[in-house]
Amino acid sequence: MNYEKSQPSSIDNPVVDPNFNAMRSKDADSSTATYIVIGLLIAATIIPLATWWYFSK
């Protein structure tokens, strides 16, 4: 039988890139995803309310 090779574990294969944490913090500084999520939440609240208000007149 041929079994799929499992993903390498970080225990067996530790991250040795010296810039790993610097790269992570650089990605965390960009908050574009936060603005997108907040915008979608606001839109998901406003659109049904506006639709209800429009059709309930």
Backbone as ProteinMPNN parsed JSONL, in Angstrom:
{"seq_chain_A": "MNYEKSQPSSIDNPVVDPNFNAMRSKDADSSTATYIVIGLLIAATIIPLATWWYFSK", "coords_chain_A": {"N_chain_A": [[0.835, -1.192, 0.0], [0.404, 2.252, -0.691], [0.907, 4.936, 1.245], [-0.088, 8.321, 1.899], [2.395, 10.825, 2.216], [2.926, 12.312, 5.294], [2.497, 15.706, 6.442], [5.397, 17.693, 7.073], [6.504, 17.997, 10.405], [6.74, 20.721, 12.739], [8.22, 20.11, 14.874], [9.964, 18.13, 14.067], [11.173, 19.549, 12.081], [12.319, 22.346, 12.667], [11.683, 25.926, 12.512], [14.138, 27.801, 11.114], [14.719, 30.175, 9.999], [16.107, 33.301, 10.401], [14.707, 35.664, 10.086], [12.059, 35.158, 10.553], [10.186, 35.943, 12.632], [10.298, 38.686, 12.267], [9.214, 38.941, 9.737], [6.644, 38.047, 10.281], [5.674, 40.029, 12.07], [5.757, 42.196, 10.387], [3.757, 41.522, 8.569], [1.599, 41.578, 10.307], [1.367, 44.249, 10.849], [0.053, 45.327, 8.684], [-3.169, 46.233, 8.212], [-5.243, 45.765, 6.461], [-7.044, 43.637, 6.084], [-8.55, 43.764, 8.412], [-10.016, 46.137, 8.057], [-11.528, 45.386, 5.842], [-13.102, 43.298, 6.892], [-14.544, 44.664, 8.904], [-15.923, 46.497, 7.294], [-17.516, 44.707, 5.78], [-19.092, 43.616, 7.831], [-20.524, 45.88, 8.67], [-21.894, 46.471, 6.283], [-23.421, 44.134, 6.088], [-25.153, 44.564, 8.122], [-26.442, 47.021, 7.593], [-27.62, 46.795, 4.991], [-29.797, 44.796, 5.075], [-31.445, 46.151, 6.951], [-32.01, 48.566, 5.628], [-33.346, 47.56, 3.414], [-35.588, 46.364, 4.62], [-36.755, 48.693, 5.747], [-37.331, 50.156, 3.419], [-39.218, 48.521, 2.055], [-41.224, 48.334, 3.933], [-42.681, 50.595, 4.007]], "CA_chain_A": [[0.0, 0.0, 0.0], [1.103, 3.54, -0.678], [0.265, 5.935, 2.087], [0.369, 9.686, 1.63], [3.409, 11.314, 3.143], [2.334, 13.337, 6.151], [3.161, 17.005, 6.407], [6.508, 17.738, 8.03], [6.16, 18.623, 11.676], [7.692, 21.75, 13.159], [9.104, 19.503, 15.873], [11.019, 17.473, 13.3], [11.74, 20.49, 11.123], [12.075, 23.662, 13.265], [11.891, 27.108, 11.674], [15.467, 28.326, 11.415], [14.882, 31.457, 9.314], [16.269, 34.333, 11.432], [13.774, 36.773, 9.865], [10.689, 34.651, 10.604], [9.338, 36.803, 13.459], [10.247, 40.015, 11.654], [8.252, 38.853, 8.637], [5.305, 37.941, 10.87], [5.233, 41.315, 12.609], [5.518, 43.087, 9.248], [2.431, 41.177, 8.062], [0.596, 41.978, 11.285], [1.216, 45.701, 10.802], [-0.875, 45.68, 7.615], [-4.492, 45.933, 8.765], [-6.236, 45.829, 5.39], [-8.072, 42.621, 6.313], [-9.425, 44.252, 9.478], [-10.942, 47.102, 7.465], [-12.455, 44.651, 4.973], [-14.047, 42.573, 7.75], [-15.433, 45.648, 9.528], [-16.801, 46.992, 6.232], [-18.507, 43.677, 5.463], [-20.033, 43.52, 8.95], [-21.408, 47.05, 8.605], [-22.772, 46.284, 5.122], [-24.356, 43.049, 6.39], [-26.144, 45.099, 9.048], [-27.173, 48.138, 6.992], [-28.398, 46.411, 3.801], [-31.122, 44.251, 5.436], [-32.26, 47.18, 7.602], [-32.476, 49.492, 4.596], [-34.333, 46.832, 2.606], [-36.808, 46.278, 5.429], [-37.324, 50.043, 5.856], [-37.849, 50.545, 2.105], [-40.41, 47.75, 1.696], [-42.256, 48.393, 4.973], [-43.416, 51.864, 3.897]], "C_chain_A": [[0.874, 1.247, 0.0], [0.315, 4.526, 0.17], [0.788, 7.312, 1.718], [1.41, 10.074, 2.664], [2.783, 12.42, 3.98], [3.136, 14.632, 6.048], [4.309, 17.004, 7.414], [6.1, 18.504, 9.289], [7.183, 19.695, 12.024], [8.616, 21.223, 14.257], [10.276, 18.839, 15.162], [11.816, 18.471, 12.472], [11.56, 21.92, 11.653], [12.356, 24.803, 12.282], [13.226, 27.72, 12.065], [15.724, 29.653, 10.713], [14.994, 32.568, 10.363], [15.293, 35.491, 11.268], [12.321, 36.358, 10.012], [9.777, 35.57, 11.414], [9.24, 38.204, 12.889], [9.243, 40.015, 10.508], [6.833, 38.789, 9.19], [4.816, 39.276, 11.384], [4.999, 42.316, 11.49], [4.136, 42.804, 8.652], [1.34, 41.642, 9.016], [0.377, 43.484, 11.276], [0.232, 46.132, 9.723], [-2.272, 45.262, 8.044], [-5.578, 46.031, 7.708], [-7.368, 44.84, 5.639], [-9.048, 43.066, 7.394], [-10.451, 45.217, 8.916], [-11.962, 46.404, 6.567], [-13.514, 43.94, 5.812], [-15.032, 43.534, 8.396], [-16.415, 46.201, 8.496], [-17.88, 45.985, 5.872], [-19.537, 43.519, 6.585], [-21.02, 44.679, 8.939], [-22.392, 46.896, 7.449], [-23.819, 45.208, 5.406], [-25.415, 43.488, 7.393], [-27.033, 46.123, 8.356], [-28.093, 47.679, 5.858], [-29.746, 45.77, 4.173], [-32.024, 45.286, 6.112], [-32.833, 48.152, 6.581], [-33.537, 48.827, 3.722], [-35.657, 46.729, 3.352], [-37.493, 47.64, 5.501], [-37.98, 50.458, 4.542], [-39.163, 49.823, 1.792], [-41.506, 47.812, 2.753], [-43.054, 49.691, 4.911], [-44.744, 51.662, 3.201]], "O_chain_A": [[1.941, 1.281, 0.613], [-0.81, 4.895, -0.166], [1.931, 7.469, 1.287], [1.318, 9.7, 3.833], [2.182, 13.351, 3.444], [4.291, 14.641, 5.624], [4.21, 16.391, 8.477], [5.429, 19.534, 9.216], [8.352, 19.592, 11.651], [9.66, 21.811, 14.536], [11.426, 18.96, 15.584], [12.996, 18.257, 12.195], [10.717, 22.649, 11.131], [13.153, 24.665, 11.354], [13.422, 28.113, 13.215], [16.821, 30.202, 10.813], [14.061, 32.759, 11.143], [15.068, 36.235, 12.222], [11.428, 37.119, 9.64], [8.705, 35.943, 10.939], [8.199, 38.848, 13.014], [8.504, 40.983, 10.329], [5.92, 39.403, 8.637], [3.659, 39.633, 11.163], [4.144, 43.192, 11.613], [3.423, 43.733, 8.272], [0.268, 42.056, 8.576], [-0.696, 43.95, 11.659], [-0.369, 47.201, 9.835], [-2.539, 44.073, 8.222], [-6.723, 46.349, 8.03], [-8.533, 45.173, 5.426], [-10.242, 42.78, 7.307], [-11.632, 45.132, 9.255], [-13.131, 46.79, 6.538], [-14.697, 43.977, 5.475], [-16.231, 43.256, 8.435], [-17.601, 46.356, 8.786], [-19.037, 46.361, 5.678], [-20.72, 43.311, 6.317], [-22.214, 44.487, 9.17], [-23.585, 47.156, 7.608], [-24.976, 45.35, 5.01], [-26.464, 42.853, 7.503], [-28.253, 46.093, 8.52], [-29.235, 48.132, 5.776], [-30.766, 46.178, 3.617], [-33.232, 45.301, 5.875], [-34.006, 48.519, 6.657], [-34.516, 49.466, 3.335], [-36.719, 46.978, 2.782], [-38.709, 47.72, 5.329], [-39.061, 51.045, 4.546], [-40.114, 50.445, 1.317], [-42.626, 47.376, 2.487], [-44.0, 49.872, 5.677], [-45.498, 52.619, 3.02]]}, "name": "protein", "num_of_chains": 1, "seq": "MNYEKSQPSSIDNPVVDPNFNAMRSKDADSSTATYIVIGLLIAATIIPLATWWYFSK"}
